Tab-separated table of C-alpha atoms and ligand atoms in Angstrom:
chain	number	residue	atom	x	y	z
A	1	UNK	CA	-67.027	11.439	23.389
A	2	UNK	CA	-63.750	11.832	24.879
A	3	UNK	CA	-62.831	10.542	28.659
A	4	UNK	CA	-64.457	13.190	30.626
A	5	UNK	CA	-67.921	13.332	31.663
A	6	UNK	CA	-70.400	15.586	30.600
A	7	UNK	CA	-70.992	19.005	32.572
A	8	UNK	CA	-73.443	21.645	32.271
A	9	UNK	CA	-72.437	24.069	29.895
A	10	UNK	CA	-73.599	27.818	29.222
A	11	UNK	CA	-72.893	30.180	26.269
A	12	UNK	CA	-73.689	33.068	27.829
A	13	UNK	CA	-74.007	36.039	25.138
A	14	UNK	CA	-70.143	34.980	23.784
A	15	UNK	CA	-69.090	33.442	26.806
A	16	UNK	CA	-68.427	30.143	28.089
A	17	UNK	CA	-69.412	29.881	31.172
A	18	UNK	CA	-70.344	27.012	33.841
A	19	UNK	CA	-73.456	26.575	35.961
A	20	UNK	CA	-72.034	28.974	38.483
A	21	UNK	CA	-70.801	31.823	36.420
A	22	UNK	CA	-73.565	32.009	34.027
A	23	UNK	CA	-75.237	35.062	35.662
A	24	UNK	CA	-77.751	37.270	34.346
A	25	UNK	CA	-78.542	41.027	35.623
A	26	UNK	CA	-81.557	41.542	37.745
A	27	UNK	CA	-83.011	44.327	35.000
A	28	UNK	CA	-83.207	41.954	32.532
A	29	UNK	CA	-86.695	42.214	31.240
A	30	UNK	CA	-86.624	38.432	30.768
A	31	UNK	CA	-86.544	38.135	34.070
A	32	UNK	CA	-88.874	41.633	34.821
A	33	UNK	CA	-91.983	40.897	32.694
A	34	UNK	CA	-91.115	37.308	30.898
A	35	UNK	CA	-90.100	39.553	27.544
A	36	UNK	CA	-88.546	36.554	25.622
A	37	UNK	CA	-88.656	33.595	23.592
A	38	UNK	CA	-87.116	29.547	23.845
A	39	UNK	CA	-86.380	26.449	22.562
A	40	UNK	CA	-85.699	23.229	23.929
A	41	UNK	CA	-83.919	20.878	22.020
A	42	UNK	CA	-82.303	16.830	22.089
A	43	UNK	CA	-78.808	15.753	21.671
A	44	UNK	CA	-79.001	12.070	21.099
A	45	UNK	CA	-75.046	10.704	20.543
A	46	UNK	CA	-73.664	13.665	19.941
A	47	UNK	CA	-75.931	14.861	17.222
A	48	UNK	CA	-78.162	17.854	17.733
A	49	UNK	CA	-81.860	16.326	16.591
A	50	UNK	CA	-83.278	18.768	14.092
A	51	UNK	CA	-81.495	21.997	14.934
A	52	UNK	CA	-82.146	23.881	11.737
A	53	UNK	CA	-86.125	23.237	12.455
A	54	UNK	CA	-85.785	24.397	16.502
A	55	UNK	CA	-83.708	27.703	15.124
A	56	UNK	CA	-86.167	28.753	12.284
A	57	UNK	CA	-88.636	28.656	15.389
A	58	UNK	CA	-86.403	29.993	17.435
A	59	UNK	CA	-86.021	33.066	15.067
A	60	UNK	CA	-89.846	33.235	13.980
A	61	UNK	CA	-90.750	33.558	17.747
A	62	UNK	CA	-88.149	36.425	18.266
A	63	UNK	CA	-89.654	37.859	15.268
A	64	UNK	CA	-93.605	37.876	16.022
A	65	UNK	CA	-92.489	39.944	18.934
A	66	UNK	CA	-90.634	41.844	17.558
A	67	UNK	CA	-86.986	40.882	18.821
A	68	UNK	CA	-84.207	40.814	16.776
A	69	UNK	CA	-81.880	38.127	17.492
A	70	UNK	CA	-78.627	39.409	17.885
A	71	UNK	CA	-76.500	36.992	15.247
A	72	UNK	CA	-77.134	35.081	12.014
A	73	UNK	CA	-78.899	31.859	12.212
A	74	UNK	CA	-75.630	30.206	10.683
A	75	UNK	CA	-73.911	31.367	13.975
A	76	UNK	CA	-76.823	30.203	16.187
A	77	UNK	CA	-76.340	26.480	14.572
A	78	UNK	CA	-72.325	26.595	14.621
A	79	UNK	CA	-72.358	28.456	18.654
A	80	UNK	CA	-75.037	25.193	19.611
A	81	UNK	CA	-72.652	22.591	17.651
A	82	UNK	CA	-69.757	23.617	19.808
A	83	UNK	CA	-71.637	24.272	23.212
A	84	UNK	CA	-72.442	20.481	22.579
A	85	UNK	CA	-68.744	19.002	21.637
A	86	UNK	CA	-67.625	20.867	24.839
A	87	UNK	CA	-70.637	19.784	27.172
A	88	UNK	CA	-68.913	16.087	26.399
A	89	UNK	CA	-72.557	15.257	26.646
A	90	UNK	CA	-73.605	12.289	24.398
A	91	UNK	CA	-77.185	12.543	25.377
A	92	UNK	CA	-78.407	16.124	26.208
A	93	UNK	CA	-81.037	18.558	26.621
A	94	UNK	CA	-80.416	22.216	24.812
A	95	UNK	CA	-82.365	25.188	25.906
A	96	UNK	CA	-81.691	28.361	23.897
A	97	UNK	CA	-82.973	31.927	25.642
A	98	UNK	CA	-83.098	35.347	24.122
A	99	UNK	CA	-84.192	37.849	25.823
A	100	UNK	CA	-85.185	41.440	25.426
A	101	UNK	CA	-81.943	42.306	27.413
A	102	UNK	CA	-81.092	44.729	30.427
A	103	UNK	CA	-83.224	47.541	30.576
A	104	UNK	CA	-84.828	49.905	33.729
A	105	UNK	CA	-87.896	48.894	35.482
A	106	UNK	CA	-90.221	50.251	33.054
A	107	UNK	CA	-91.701	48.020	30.295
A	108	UNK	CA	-90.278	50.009	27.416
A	109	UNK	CA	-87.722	47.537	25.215
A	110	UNK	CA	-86.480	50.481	24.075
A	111	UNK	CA	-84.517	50.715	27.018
A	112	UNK	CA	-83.120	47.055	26.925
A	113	UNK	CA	-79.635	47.728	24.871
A	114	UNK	CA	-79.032	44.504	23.194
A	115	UNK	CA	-80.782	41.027	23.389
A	116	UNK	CA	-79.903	38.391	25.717
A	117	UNK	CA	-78.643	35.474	24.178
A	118	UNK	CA	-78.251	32.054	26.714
A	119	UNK	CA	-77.527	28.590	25.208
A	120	UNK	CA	-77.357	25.773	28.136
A	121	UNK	CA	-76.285	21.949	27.173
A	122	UNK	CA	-77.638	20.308	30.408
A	123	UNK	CA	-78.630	16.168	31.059
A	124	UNK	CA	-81.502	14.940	30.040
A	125	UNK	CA	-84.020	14.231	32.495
A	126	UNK	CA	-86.464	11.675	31.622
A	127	UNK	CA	-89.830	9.746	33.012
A	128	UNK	CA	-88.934	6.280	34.387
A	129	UNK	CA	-89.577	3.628	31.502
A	130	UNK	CA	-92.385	2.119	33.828
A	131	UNK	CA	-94.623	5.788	32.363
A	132	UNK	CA	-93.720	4.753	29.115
A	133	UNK	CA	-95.224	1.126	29.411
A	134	UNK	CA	-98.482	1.920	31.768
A	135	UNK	CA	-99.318	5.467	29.812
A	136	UNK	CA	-99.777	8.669	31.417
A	137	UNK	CA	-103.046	9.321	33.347
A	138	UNK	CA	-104.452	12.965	32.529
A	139	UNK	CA	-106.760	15.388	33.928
A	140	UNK	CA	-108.160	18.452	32.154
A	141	UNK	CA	-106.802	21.223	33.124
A	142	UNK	CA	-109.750	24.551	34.209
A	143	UNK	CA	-106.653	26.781	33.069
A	144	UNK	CA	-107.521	27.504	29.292
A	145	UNK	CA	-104.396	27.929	26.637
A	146	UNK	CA	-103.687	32.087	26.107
A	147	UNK	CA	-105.926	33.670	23.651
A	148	UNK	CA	-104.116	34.134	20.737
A	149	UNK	CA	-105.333	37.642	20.410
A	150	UNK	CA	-103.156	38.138	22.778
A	151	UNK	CA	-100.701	36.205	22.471
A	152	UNK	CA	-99.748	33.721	19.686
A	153	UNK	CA	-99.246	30.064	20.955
A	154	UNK	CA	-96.834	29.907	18.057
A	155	UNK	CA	-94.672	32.144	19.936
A	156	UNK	CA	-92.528	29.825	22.458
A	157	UNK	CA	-91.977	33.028	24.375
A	158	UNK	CA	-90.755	32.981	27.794
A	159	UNK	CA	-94.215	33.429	29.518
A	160	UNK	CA	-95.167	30.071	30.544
A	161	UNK	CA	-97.803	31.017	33.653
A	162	UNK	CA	-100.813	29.496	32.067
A	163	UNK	CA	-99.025	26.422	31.074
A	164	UNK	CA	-97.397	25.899	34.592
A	165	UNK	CA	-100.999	26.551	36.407
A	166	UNK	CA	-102.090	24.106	34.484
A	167	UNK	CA	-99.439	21.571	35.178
A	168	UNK	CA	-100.197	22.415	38.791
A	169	UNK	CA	-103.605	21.468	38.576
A	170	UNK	CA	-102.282	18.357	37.557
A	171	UNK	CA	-100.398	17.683	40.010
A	172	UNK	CA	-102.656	18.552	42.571
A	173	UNK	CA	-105.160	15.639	40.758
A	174	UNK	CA	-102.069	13.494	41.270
A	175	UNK	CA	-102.117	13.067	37.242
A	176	UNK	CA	-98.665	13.064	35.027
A	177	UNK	CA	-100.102	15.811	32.345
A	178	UNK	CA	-102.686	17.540	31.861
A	179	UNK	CA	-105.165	18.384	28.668
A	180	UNK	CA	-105.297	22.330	27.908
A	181	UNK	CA	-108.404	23.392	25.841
A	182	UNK	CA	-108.756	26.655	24.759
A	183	UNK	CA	-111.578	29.530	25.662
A	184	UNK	CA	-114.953	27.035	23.541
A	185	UNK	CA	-113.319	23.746	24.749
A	186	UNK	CA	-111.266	22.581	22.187
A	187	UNK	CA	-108.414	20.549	22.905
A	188	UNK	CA	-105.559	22.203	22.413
A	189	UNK	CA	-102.020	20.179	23.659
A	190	UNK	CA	-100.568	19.639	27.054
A	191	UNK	CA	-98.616	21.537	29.244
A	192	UNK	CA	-95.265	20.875	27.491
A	193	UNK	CA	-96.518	18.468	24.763
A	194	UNK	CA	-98.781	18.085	21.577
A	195	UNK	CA	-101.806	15.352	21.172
A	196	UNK	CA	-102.333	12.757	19.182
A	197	UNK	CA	-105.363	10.125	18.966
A	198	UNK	CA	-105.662	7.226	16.716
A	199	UNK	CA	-109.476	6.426	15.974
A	200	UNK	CA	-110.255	3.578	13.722
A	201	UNK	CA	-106.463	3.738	12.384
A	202	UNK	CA	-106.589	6.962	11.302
A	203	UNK	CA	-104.390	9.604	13.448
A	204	UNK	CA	-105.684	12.575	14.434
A	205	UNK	CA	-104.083	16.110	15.834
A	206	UNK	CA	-105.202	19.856	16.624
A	207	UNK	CA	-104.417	21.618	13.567
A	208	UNK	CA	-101.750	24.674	14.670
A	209	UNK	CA	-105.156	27.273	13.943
A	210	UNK	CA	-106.045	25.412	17.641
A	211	UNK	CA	-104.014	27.534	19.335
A	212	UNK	CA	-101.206	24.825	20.107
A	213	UNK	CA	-97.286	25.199	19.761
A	214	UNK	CA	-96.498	23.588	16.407
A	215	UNK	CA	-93.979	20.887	18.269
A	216	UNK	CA	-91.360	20.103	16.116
A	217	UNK	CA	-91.700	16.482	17.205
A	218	UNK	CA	-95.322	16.171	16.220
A	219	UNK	CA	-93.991	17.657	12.747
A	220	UNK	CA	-91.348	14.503	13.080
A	221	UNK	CA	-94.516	12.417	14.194
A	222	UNK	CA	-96.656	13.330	11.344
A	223	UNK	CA	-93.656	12.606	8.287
A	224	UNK	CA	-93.409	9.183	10.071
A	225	UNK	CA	-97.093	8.211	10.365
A	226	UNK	CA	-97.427	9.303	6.453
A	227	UNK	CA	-94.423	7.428	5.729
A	228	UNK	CA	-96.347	4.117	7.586
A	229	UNK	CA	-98.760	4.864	5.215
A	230	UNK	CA	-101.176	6.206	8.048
A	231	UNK	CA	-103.795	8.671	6.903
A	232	UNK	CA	-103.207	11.785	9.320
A	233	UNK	CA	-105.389	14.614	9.858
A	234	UNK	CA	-104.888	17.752	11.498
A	235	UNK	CA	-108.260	19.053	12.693
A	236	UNK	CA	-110.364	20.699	15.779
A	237	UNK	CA	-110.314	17.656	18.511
A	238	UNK	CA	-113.260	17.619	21.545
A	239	UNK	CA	-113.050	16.260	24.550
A	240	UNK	CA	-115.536	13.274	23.098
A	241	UNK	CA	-112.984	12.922	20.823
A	242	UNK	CA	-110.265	11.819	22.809
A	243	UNK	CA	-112.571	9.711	25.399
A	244	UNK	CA	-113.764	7.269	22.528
A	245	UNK	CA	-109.938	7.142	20.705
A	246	UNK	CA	-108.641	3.759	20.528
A	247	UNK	CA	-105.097	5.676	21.422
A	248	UNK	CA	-103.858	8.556	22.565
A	249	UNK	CA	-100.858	10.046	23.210
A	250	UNK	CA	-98.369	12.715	23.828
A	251	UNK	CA	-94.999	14.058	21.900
A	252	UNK	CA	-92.565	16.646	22.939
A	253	UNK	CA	-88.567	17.117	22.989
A	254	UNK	CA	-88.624	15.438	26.233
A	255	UNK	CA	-91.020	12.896	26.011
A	256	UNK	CA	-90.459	11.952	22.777
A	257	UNK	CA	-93.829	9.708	22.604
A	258	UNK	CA	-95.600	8.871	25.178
A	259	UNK	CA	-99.142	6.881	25.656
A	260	UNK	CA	-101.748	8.013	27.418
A	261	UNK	CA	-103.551	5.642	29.758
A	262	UNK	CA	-106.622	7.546	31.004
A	263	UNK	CA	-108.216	10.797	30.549
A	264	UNK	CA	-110.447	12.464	32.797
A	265	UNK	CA	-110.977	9.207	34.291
A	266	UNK	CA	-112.035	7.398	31.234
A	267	UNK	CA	-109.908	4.776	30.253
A	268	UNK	CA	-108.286	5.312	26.528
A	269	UNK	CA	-108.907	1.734	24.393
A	270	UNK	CA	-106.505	-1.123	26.421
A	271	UNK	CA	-104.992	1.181	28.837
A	272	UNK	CA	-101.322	0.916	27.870
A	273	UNK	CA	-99.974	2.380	24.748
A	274	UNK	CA	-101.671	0.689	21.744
A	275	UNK	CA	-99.939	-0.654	18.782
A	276	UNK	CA	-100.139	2.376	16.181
A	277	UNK	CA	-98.400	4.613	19.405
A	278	UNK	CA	-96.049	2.055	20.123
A	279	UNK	CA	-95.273	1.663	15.768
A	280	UNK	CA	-94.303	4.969	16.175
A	281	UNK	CA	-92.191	5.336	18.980
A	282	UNK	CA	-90.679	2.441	17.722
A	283	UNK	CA	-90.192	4.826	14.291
A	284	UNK	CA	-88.870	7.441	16.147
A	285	UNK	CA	-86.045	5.784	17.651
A	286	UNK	CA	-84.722	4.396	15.012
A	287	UNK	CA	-84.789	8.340	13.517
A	288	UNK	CA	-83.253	9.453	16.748
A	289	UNK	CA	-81.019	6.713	17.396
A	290	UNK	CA	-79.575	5.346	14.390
A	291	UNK	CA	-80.060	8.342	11.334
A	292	UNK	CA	-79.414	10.948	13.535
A	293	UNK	CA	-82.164	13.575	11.750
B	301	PXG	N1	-96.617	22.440	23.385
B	301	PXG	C1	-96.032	23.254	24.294
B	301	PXG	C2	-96.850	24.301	24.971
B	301	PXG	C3	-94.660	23.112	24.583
B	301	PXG	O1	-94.094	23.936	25.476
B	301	PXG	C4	-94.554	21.282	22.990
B	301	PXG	C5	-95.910	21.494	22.735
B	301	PXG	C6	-93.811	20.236	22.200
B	301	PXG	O2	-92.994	20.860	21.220
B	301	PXG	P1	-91.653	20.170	20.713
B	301	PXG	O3	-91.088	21.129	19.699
B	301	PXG	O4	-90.775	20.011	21.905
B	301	PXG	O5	-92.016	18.869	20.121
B	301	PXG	C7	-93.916	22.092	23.949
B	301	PXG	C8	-92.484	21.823	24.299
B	301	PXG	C9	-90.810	20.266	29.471
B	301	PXG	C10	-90.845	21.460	28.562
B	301	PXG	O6	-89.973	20.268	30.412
B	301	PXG	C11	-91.422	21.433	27.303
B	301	PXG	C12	-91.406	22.575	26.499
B	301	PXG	C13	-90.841	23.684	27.001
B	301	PXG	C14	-90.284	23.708	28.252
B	301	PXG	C15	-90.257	22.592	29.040
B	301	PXG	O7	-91.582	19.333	29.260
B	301	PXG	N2	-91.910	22.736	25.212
């Protein structure tokens, strides 16, 4: 695209701004009490990978908490289209912020005037390929996914603390990911990305009643498995479940697919990434790379 290289670029509620002059005000209760919602999206050659899919989500989030984002869905997709021709960024990574906006101290939205609204077209930042080809090894994580009487884990909302405990518990086990259950112990998804095992060739996932963020890559994963003719079923997983799969593995924006080596110590069929993951991934870039969605 062009001879320049890509940069960091911001849309910054109508403005273009840089990495530098994309500045947001102290009292804004994104910031104050995580009062917001997200996406994260992929660019792959200049096309934004299902962008009608992330914004629907996008807006849905917003509107379980009762946020109205500040301009029509139309504008959200045509604002992202151009944020990405002026990136120059072939290969990106989108993440789309609206917030509650500037208000005082106190919780009351009422206060906040008008949303927040922050598009950023930054590089992609991926796992070496050597992750890809030995799988990740996973711990579970003692950090439970939010109740969803609480809080919906449909909403992508901007409060991430149980998610990033987990991850830390992870790291602190010196595993890549971890497994989240929820409050009876079923598995729910991992700290960025949903779960998949494949059990006697049939492929199995938490259905989104599990209290899991319905990825929009695990929606891409589950057209392509029917369209192998794979029989896919989207039920409650246990641990058990995932020890005796044949596969397992992960999908997210980021990740894309990714196989899952070990669990808990227990060693998932081969080890690597067996053949229905790597069918799959193989699937997926050829959607990614070639159709472009
Ligand atoms: N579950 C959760 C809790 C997520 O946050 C996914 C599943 C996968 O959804 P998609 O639509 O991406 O297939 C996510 C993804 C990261 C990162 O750096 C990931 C997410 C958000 C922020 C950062 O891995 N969300």
């Amino acid at each position: 695209m062009g001879v320049m290289a890509g940069v960091t670029t911001i849309w910054l509620d109508g403005k273009w701004c840089d990495k530098e002059s994309a500045v947001v005000s102290v009292f804004d209760h994104g910031l104050l009490y995580g009062d917001g919602v997200f996406e994260g999206i992929r660019v792959y050659g200049g096309h934004v990978f299902r962008l009608a899919a992330h914004i629907d989500r996008l807006y849905d989030s917003a509107q379980a908490i009762g946020l109205r984002v500040p301009m029509p869905k139309k504008e959200m997709a045509s604002v992202t289209e151009e944020l990405v021709r002026r990136s120059g960024l072939d290969d990106s990574y989108l993440r789309h912020v609206v917030t509650r906006g500037v208000g005082d101290l106190g919780l009351d939205p009422r206060k906040c005037g008008r949303p927040t609204v922050i598009i950023i077209a930054d590089a992609i930042r991926l796992w070496p390929t050597e992750v890809y080809e030995r799988g990740l090894r996973v711990v579970t994580a003692g950090t439970p996914i939010p109740q969803r009487e609480s809080l919906s884990p449909r909403v992508k909302s901007l409060n991430y603390l149980p998610h990033i405990l987990a991850k830390m518990e992870g790291i602190e086990a010196g595993a890549d990911e971890v497994l989240m259950l929820d409050a009876a112990g079923h598995v729910a998804e991992g700290s960025g990305q949903n779960l998949f095992i494949v059990k006697n060739g049939i492929v199995r996932t938490p259905p989104p009643s599990a209290g899991i963020l319905k990825g929009v890559t695990r929606d891409v994963v589950i057209e392509l498995a029917h369209a192998a003719g794979r029989d896919v079923r989207e039920e409650l997983l246990n641990r058990y479940d995932v020890y005796t799969a044949d596969e397992a593995f992960f999908t997210g924006t980021a990740s894309e697919i990714v196989g899952i080596r070990q669990v808990d110590g227990r060693v998932i069929g081969g080890g690597g990434p067996g053949p229905v993951t790597r069918d799959l991934a193989t699937r997926f870039r050829a959607l990614t790379r070639e159709a472009h969605d």
